Amino acid sequence: MLRKKRLHVMLVLGARPQIIKSAQLIHLAKKNSEIEFDLVHTGQHYDYEMSKVFFDELKLPDAIANLEVGSGTHAWQTAQIMIRLEKITKFKKPDLIIVPGDTNSTLAGALVATKQNIPIAHMEAGARSYDMSMPEEVNRRLTDHCSSLLFTPTANCTKNLLKEGIDKDRIFQTGDTMYDMVLQQLPKVRKNIIIRELGLVSKTYALITIHRPENVDDSRNLRSITNSMMQLENITFVFPVHPRTKKQLRKINVYSKLLEKSHIKVIEPLGYHEILKLIQNAKVVLTDSGGIQKEAFWLHTACITLRENTEWIETVHLKVNQLAGADTKKIMEAVNRVDEKGETLRKEPKKLPNLFGEGQASQKVLDAILQYQ
Ligand code: UD1
């Protein structure tokens, strides 16, 4: 009897959040005998604390190749990933390429696949900010429109895709694979000692992260956000600094000023368990990251989004996330409004709807991929 050929799947990732989004799927795929699975790292993120630490913490296997693309302009980075990845896909000939999220690695992976007529599965499809000046919005829109399988984290994302004319048979509302990870890693988060190490008191500090070009590369916005931190002296800020952010803060001479402030703890980028622990125990999280907004929601901590818009608009409608942009005054007002909302969020988490599914998203992605064969 002829043996059915195993489905050959290649997952392409390269940036910090993509590792988290893919982790559970990688574990499931590696265990599944119906799948031949290859992981390719583009090397978009290369510092230990931007990449390898997550492989170690989440016990992920090494990639079969690291394209070592490193940093560069958007065009250069995307093009270099494409050129280097094409060599591998031509040699390996996968049946399907999976791309998570919305980074330059996502788009490059999708373009290489589509040019070789390899079907694409997009994880976290349908997220929209409707702001085409964000590189991520361009990356995810183009990727969605090249994809054969679109895995959406929320009902709103599904709606966005239908509005753009994407065939409903290609859309699978799986829930959010990042939620799978949060649930799975909670026991390890519980044991993490970062709160003690940093000398923090639970529910009294604010955690802040910024890395988006509109906040970091625009010196006016960067000054405006950091001004709000410096002025809010009655709350401790914990500020893990993304490498891109550190570079810009130094350029505008604000980095040393932040270091001088005793209520601001400037620290290096954190591992996964550490950041989740800090989110869970914060009084409020201020961020421009899409992932951290969701993690704050899952861990029942009030969030202030340092952007004018968000892909996770449902959390704003539920009043657990406030949009403050980069405006000093708005940020300070939002922080001062947190008390009551943060308290409600902690006391009544069960009343929050399961916007992002039940934590089985990666299994659903895998099932849909296997059926696609
Ligand atoms: C990228 C993604 C963004 C994602 C973010 C998570 C794009 C367009 N953006 O943004 O969607 O939310 O990752 O972090 O793909 N750098 C280092 N070490 C590293 C990586 C970067 O020092 O390991 C520095 C370099 O100076 C680099 C800068 O950070 O120029 C920006 O890195 P890049 O990969 O271009 O984008 P991110 O800002 O990390």
Coordinates of C-alpha atoms and ligand atoms in Angstrom, one line a residue:
M1 CA 0.0 0.0 0.0
L2 CA 1.2 3.5 -0.9
R3 CA 2.1 5.6 2.2
K4 CA 0.5 9.0 2.3
K5 CA 3.3 11.6 2.0
R6 CA 3.8 13.7 5.2
L7 CA 2.8 17.4 4.9
H8 CA 6.0 19.4 4.7
V9 CA 5.5 22.7 6.6
M10 CA 7.9 25.5 7.0
L11 CA 7.4 28.2 9.7
V12 CA 9.3 31.5 9.1
L13 CA 9.9 33.9 12.0
G14 CA 12.4 36.4 13.0
A15 CA 11.2 38.9 15.6
R16 CA 10.6 38.6 19.3
P17 CA 6.8 38.5 19.4
Q18 CA 6.7 35.9 16.5
I19 CA 8.6 33.4 18.6
I20 CA 5.9 33.7 21.3
K21 CA 3.1 33.5 18.8
S22 CA 4.5 30.3 17.3
A23 CA 5.9 28.5 20.3
Q24 CA 3.0 26.2 21.0
L25 CA 2.4 25.4 17.3
I26 CA 6.1 24.5 17.0
H27 CA 5.8 22.0 19.9
L28 CA 2.6 20.5 18.5
A29 CA 3.9 20.2 14.9
K30 CA 7.2 18.7 16.1
K31 CA 5.2 15.9 17.9
N32 CA 2.9 15.2 15.0
S33 CA 3.8 12.3 12.8
E34 CA 1.8 13.5 9.9
I35 CA 4.0 16.6 9.5
E36 CA 7.5 17.2 8.5
F37 CA 8.3 20.5 10.1
D38 CA 11.1 23.0 9.4
L39 CA 11.7 26.2 11.4
V40 CA 13.5 29.1 9.7
H41 CA 14.8 32.1 11.7
T42 CA 15.3 35.2 9.5
G43 CA 17.7 36.8 12.1
Q44 CA 15.7 40.0 12.1
H45 CA 16.2 40.0 15.9
Y46 CA 19.6 38.7 16.9
D47 CA 20.5 40.0 20.4
Y48 CA 20.3 37.2 23.1
E49 CA 17.5 39.0 24.9
M50 CA 15.5 39.7 21.7
S51 CA 15.5 36.1 20.5
K52 CA 17.5 33.2 22.0
V53 CA 16.2 33.8 25.5
F54 CA 12.7 32.9 24.3
F55 CA 13.9 29.7 22.6
D56 CA 15.5 28.8 25.9
E57 CA 12.6 29.6 28.1
L58 CA 10.0 28.0 25.9
K59 CA 12.2 25.0 25.2
L60 CA 12.0 25.5 21.4
P61 CA 14.1 23.5 19.0
D62 CA 16.8 25.3 17.0
A63 CA 15.8 26.6 13.5
I64 CA 17.2 24.6 10.6
A65 CA 18.6 27.8 9.3
N66 CA 19.2 31.4 10.5
L67 CA 19.3 33.8 7.6
E68 CA 21.2 36.3 9.8
V69 CA 19.7 39.3 8.1
G70 CA 20.1 41.7 11.1
S71 CA 19.0 45.3 11.0
G72 CA 18.6 47.6 8.1
T73 CA 16.0 49.8 6.3
H74 CA 12.7 48.2 5.7
A75 CA 13.3 47.6 2.0
W76 CA 16.8 46.3 2.6
Q77 CA 15.7 44.0 5.4
T78 CA 12.6 42.7 3.6
A79 CA 14.6 42.2 0.4
Q80 CA 17.5 40.4 2.1
I81 CA 15.2 38.0 3.9
M82 CA 13.5 37.2 0.6
I83 CA 16.7 36.6 -1.3
R84 CA 18.1 34.4 1.5
L85 CA 14.8 32.5 2.2
E86 CA 14.2 31.7 -1.5
K87 CA 17.4 29.6 -1.6
I88 CA 16.1 27.5 1.3
T89 CA 12.5 27.2 0.0
K90 CA 13.8 26.2 -3.5
F91 CA 15.9 23.5 -1.9
K92 CA 13.5 22.3 0.7
K93 CA 10.3 22.6 -1.3
P94 CA 7.8 22.9 1.5
D95 CA 4.1 22.2 0.8
L96 CA 3.0 25.1 3.0
I97 CA 4.7 28.1 4.6
I98 CA 3.4 29.5 7.9
V99 CA 4.0 33.2 8.8
P100 CA 3.0 34.6 12.2
G101 CA 2.2 38.3 12.9
D102 CA 3.1 41.4 11.0
T103 CA 6.8 42.0 10.9
N104 CA 9.1 42.5 7.9
S105 CA 9.9 38.8 8.3
T106 CA 6.2 38.0 7.9
L107 CA 5.9 39.9 4.7
A108 CA 9.1 38.6 3.2
G109 CA 8.1 35.0 4.0
A110 CA 4.7 35.5 2.4
L111 CA 6.2 37.1 -0.8
V112 CA 8.7 34.4 -1.2
A113 CA 6.0 31.7 -0.8
T114 CA 3.6 33.4 -3.2
K115 CA 6.2 33.8 -5.9
Q116 CA 6.8 30.1 -5.8
N117 CA 3.1 29.2 -5.6
I118 CA 3.5 27.7 -2.1
P119 CA 0.3 28.1 -0.1
I120 CA 0.7 30.5 2.9
A121 CA -0.9 30.1 6.3
H122 CA -1.1 33.4 8.2
M123 CA -1.3 33.4 12.0
E124 CA -2.9 36.5 13.6
A125 CA -4.7 37.4 10.3
G126 CA -7.2 40.2 10.1
A127 CA -5.7 42.5 12.7
R128 CA -6.1 46.1 11.5
S129 CA -5.3 49.5 12.8
Y130 CA -6.4 51.2 9.6
D131 CA -3.2 53.2 9.8
M132 CA -1.2 52.6 6.6
S133 CA 1.7 54.7 8.0
M134 CA 2.5 51.7 10.3
P135 CA 4.8 49.2 8.7
E136 CA 3.0 46.4 10.5
E137 CA -0.4 47.4 8.9
V138 CA 1.2 47.2 5.4
N139 CA 2.9 43.9 6.3
R140 CA -0.3 42.2 7.6
R141 CA -2.6 43.4 4.9
L142 CA -0.4 42.2 2.1
T143 CA 0.3 39.0 3.8
D144 CA -3.5 38.4 4.4
H145 CA -4.2 38.9 0.7
C146 CA -1.5 36.4 -0.4
S147 CA -2.6 33.7 2.1
S148 CA -4.6 30.5 1.5
L149 CA -5.3 29.9 5.2
L150 CA -6.0 32.8 7.5
F151 CA -6.1 32.2 11.2
T152 CA -7.8 35.0 13.1
P153 CA -7.5 35.7 16.9
T154 CA -10.9 37.5 17.3
A155 CA -14.3 37.9 15.8
N156 CA -13.4 41.5 14.9
C157 CA -10.4 40.3 12.9
T158 CA -12.6 37.8 11.0
K159 CA -15.0 40.7 10.2
N160 CA -12.1 42.8 8.9
L161 CA -11.1 40.1 6.4
L162 CA -14.7 39.5 5.2
K163 CA -15.0 43.3 4.7
E164 CA -11.9 43.1 2.4
G165 CA -13.5 40.4 0.3
I166 CA -11.5 37.4 1.6
D167 CA -13.4 34.1 1.0
K168 CA -14.9 32.9 4.3
D169 CA -13.8 29.3 3.6
R170 CA -10.2 30.4 4.0
I171 CA -10.8 32.1 7.4
F172 CA -10.5 30.1 10.6
Q173 CA -11.2 31.9 13.8
T174 CA -8.9 30.0 16.1
G175 CA -8.4 32.4 18.9
D176 CA -5.0 33.9 19.8
T177 CA -2.0 31.7 20.0
M178 CA -0.3 34.1 22.4
Y179 CA -3.1 33.3 24.9
D180 CA -2.3 29.6 24.6
M181 CA 1.2 30.5 25.8
V182 CA 0.2 32.8 28.6
L183 CA -2.0 30.0 30.1
Q184 CA 0.6 27.4 29.6
Q185 CA 3.4 29.4 31.2
L186 CA 1.5 30.7 34.2
P187 CA 3.0 28.2 36.7
K188 CA 6.5 29.4 35.7
V189 CA 5.4 33.0 35.8
R190 CA 4.1 32.4 39.4
K191 CA 7.6 31.2 40.4
N192 CA 9.5 34.1 38.8
I193 CA 11.3 36.4 41.2
I194 CA 11.7 39.6 39.2
I195 CA 9.4 41.6 41.5
R196 CA 11.6 40.8 44.4
E197 CA 14.8 41.3 42.4
L198 CA 13.7 44.8 41.4
G199 CA 12.5 45.6 44.9
L200 CA 8.9 46.3 43.7
V201 CA 5.7 46.2 45.6
S202 CA 2.9 44.4 43.7
K203 CA 0.1 46.7 42.2
T204 CA 2.0 49.9 43.1
Y205 CA 4.1 50.4 40.0
A206 CA 3.6 51.2 36.3
L207 CA 5.3 49.1 33.6
I208 CA 6.1 51.0 30.4
T209 CA 7.4 49.7 27.0
I210 CA 7.8 51.6 23.8
H211 CA 9.4 50.6 20.5
R212 CA 7.1 51.7 17.6
P213 CA 8.7 53.9 15.1
E214 CA 6.0 56.6 15.5
N215 CA 6.9 56.9 19.2
V216 CA 10.6 56.2 19.1
D217 CA 12.0 57.6 15.9
D218 CA 9.8 60.8 16.2
S219 CA 11.8 62.7 18.9
R220 CA 8.8 64.9 19.8
N221 CA 6.7 61.9 20.7
L222 CA 9.6 60.2 22.5
R223 CA 10.1 63.4 24.6
S224 CA 6.4 63.7 25.2
I225 CA 6.1 60.1 26.5
T226 CA 9.2 60.3 28.7
N227 CA 8.1 63.7 30.0
S228 CA 4.9 62.1 31.4
M229 CA 7.0 59.4 33.2
M230 CA 9.3 62.0 34.6
Q231 CA 6.5 64.2 35.9
L232 CA 4.5 61.3 37.4
E233 CA 6.8 61.1 40.4
N234 CA 4.3 59.5 42.8
I235 CA 4.4 56.2 41.0
T236 CA 7.4 53.9 40.3
F237 CA 8.0 53.2 36.6
V238 CA 9.7 50.1 35.4
F239 CA 11.0 50.6 31.9
P240 CA 12.6 47.7 30.0
V241 CA 14.2 49.4 27.0
H242 CA 14.1 48.0 23.5
P243 CA 17.4 48.4 21.7
R244 CA 15.9 50.7 19.1
T245 CA 14.4 52.9 21.9
K246 CA 17.7 53.0 23.8
K247 CA 19.5 54.2 20.7
Q248 CA 17.0 57.1 20.1
L249 CA 16.9 58.1 23.8
R250 CA 20.6 58.5 23.8
K251 CA 20.5 60.5 20.6
I252 CA 18.1 63.0 22.1
N253 CA 20.0 63.1 25.5
V254 CA 17.0 61.8 27.5
Y255 CA 18.5 58.4 28.5
S256 CA 20.8 59.8 31.2
K257 CA 17.9 62.0 32.5
L258 CA 15.8 58.9 33.0
L259 CA 18.6 57.2 34.8
E260 CA 18.8 60.1 37.3
K261 CA 15.2 59.8 38.3
S262 CA 14.8 57.7 41.4
H263 CA 11.2 56.7 40.6
I264 CA 12.1 55.3 37.2
K265 CA 13.8 51.9 36.9
V266 CA 15.5 51.7 33.5
I267 CA 16.3 48.0 32.7
E268 CA 17.4 45.8 29.8
P269 CA 14.8 43.9 27.7
L270 CA 13.2 41.1 29.7
G271 CA 12.6 37.4 29.1
Y272 CA 9.1 36.1 28.6
H273 CA 8.4 34.9 32.2
E274 CA 9.8 38.1 33.6
I275 CA 7.7 40.4 31.5
L276 CA 4.5 38.4 32.2
K277 CA 5.2 38.6 35.9
L278 CA 5.7 42.4 35.7
I279 CA 2.5 42.8 33.7
Q280 CA 0.5 40.7 36.1
N281 CA 1.7 42.6 39.2
A282 CA 1.6 46.1 37.8
K283 CA -1.0 48.7 38.7
V284 CA -1.0 49.7 35.1
V285 CA 0.8 48.9 31.9
L286 CA 1.7 51.6 29.4
T287 CA 2.7 50.3 26.0
D288 CA 2.7 50.7 22.3
S289 CA 3.0 46.9 21.8
G290 CA 0.1 44.9 20.4
G291 CA 1.1 41.8 22.3
I292 CA 1.5 43.5 25.7
Q293 CA -2.0 45.1 25.4
K294 CA -3.4 41.6 25.1
E295 CA -1.2 40.2 27.9
A296 CA -2.4 42.9 30.2
F297 CA -6.0 41.9 29.3
W298 CA -5.4 38.2 30.0
L299 CA -3.6 39.0 33.3
H300 CA -6.2 41.5 34.4
T301 CA -4.1 44.6 34.6
A302 CA -5.3 48.0 33.4
C303 CA -3.6 49.1 30.2
I304 CA -2.9 52.5 28.6
T305 CA -2.0 52.3 24.9
L306 CA 0.5 54.9 23.7
R307 CA -1.0 55.0 20.3
E308 CA -3.9 56.8 18.6
N309 CA -5.4 53.4 17.5
T310 CA -5.2 49.8 18.3
E311 CA -5.9 46.5 16.6
W312 CA -7.5 45.3 19.8
I313 CA -10.2 47.9 19.9
E314 CA -12.6 45.5 21.8
T315 CA -10.4 46.0 24.9
V316 CA -10.9 49.8 24.6
H317 CA -14.7 49.3 24.3
L318 CA -14.6 47.2 27.5
K319 CA -12.9 50.1 29.2
V320 CA -9.9 48.1 30.3
N321 CA -7.6 49.8 27.8
Q322 CA -7.3 53.6 27.3
L323 CA -5.9 55.1 24.1
A324 CA -3.6 58.0 25.1
G325 CA -1.3 58.5 22.1
A326 CA 2.0 60.1 22.9
D327 CA 0.5 63.2 24.5
T328 CA 2.0 64.0 27.9
K329 CA -1.2 65.4 29.4
K330 CA -3.4 62.6 28.1
I331 CA -1.0 60.0 29.4
M332 CA -0.9 61.6 32.8
E333 CA -4.7 61.8 32.9
A334 CA -5.0 58.2 31.9
V335 CA -2.6 57.1 34.7
N336 CA -4.6 59.1 37.2
R337 CA -7.8 57.5 36.0
V338 CA -6.5 53.9 36.5
D339 CA -7.2 53.3 40.1
E340 CA -10.9 52.6 39.8
K341 CA -10.7 50.7 36.5
G342 CA -7.8 48.6 37.6
E343 CA -9.6 47.6 40.7
T344 CA -12.8 46.7 38.8
L345 CA -10.7 44.6 36.4
R346 CA -9.0 42.7 39.2
K347 CA -12.2 42.1 41.2
E348 CA -14.4 41.1 38.3
P349 CA -12.2 39.3 35.7
K350 CA -14.8 36.6 35.2
K351 CA -17.1 39.2 33.7
L352 CA -14.7 39.8 30.9
P353 CA -15.6 38.0 27.6
N354 CA -13.2 35.5 26.0
L355 CA -12.4 37.9 23.1
F356 CA -9.3 35.9 22.2
G357 CA -10.6 32.3 22.4
E358 CA -10.1 29.7 25.1
G359 CA -6.4 29.0 24.7
Q360 CA -6.6 26.2 22.2
A361 CA -5.7 28.3 19.2
S362 CA -2.4 26.6 18.2
Q363 CA -4.1 23.2 18.1
K364 CA -6.9 24.6 15.9
V365 CA -4.3 26.1 13.6
L366 CA -2.6 22.7 13.3
D367 CA -5.9 20.9 12.7
A368 CA -6.8 23.2 9.9
I369 CA -3.4 22.9 8.3
L370 CA -3.7 19.1 8.3
Q371 CA -7.1 19.2 6.8
Y372 CA -5.9 21.5 4.1
Q373 CA -3.7 18.8 2.7
Ligands
UD1_1 C1 10.0 44.7 14.9 C2 8.7 44.6 14.1 C3 7.6 45.0 15.1 C4 7.6 44.2 16.3 C5 9.0 44.3 17.0 C6 9.1 43.6 18.3 C7 8.9 45.2 11.8 C8 8.5 46.3 10.7 N1 8.7 45.6 13.0 O1 10.3 46.0 15.3 O2 6.3 44.8 14.4 O3 6.6 44.6 17.2 O4 9.9 43.9 16.0 O5 10.3 43.9 18.9 O6 9.2 44.1 11.4 N2 18.0 45.9 17.3 C9 19.0 45.4 18.1 N3 19.0 44.1 18.4 C10 18.1 43.2 17.9 C11 17.1 43.7 17.0 C12 17.0 45.0 16.7 O7 19.8 46.1 18.6 O8 18.2 42.0 18.2 C13 17.9 47.3 17.0 C14 18.6 47.8 15.8 O9 19.1 49.0 16.1 C15 17.5 47.9 14.8 C16 16.3 48.3 15.7 O10 16.5 47.7 16.9 O11 17.8 48.8 13.8 C17 15.0 48.0 15.1 O12 14.9 46.6 14.8 P1 13.9 46.0 13.7 O13 14.0 44.6 13.6 O14 14.1 46.8 12.5 O15 12.4 46.4 14.2 P2 11.8 46.5 15.6 O16 11.7 47.9 16.0 O17 12.4 45.5 16.6

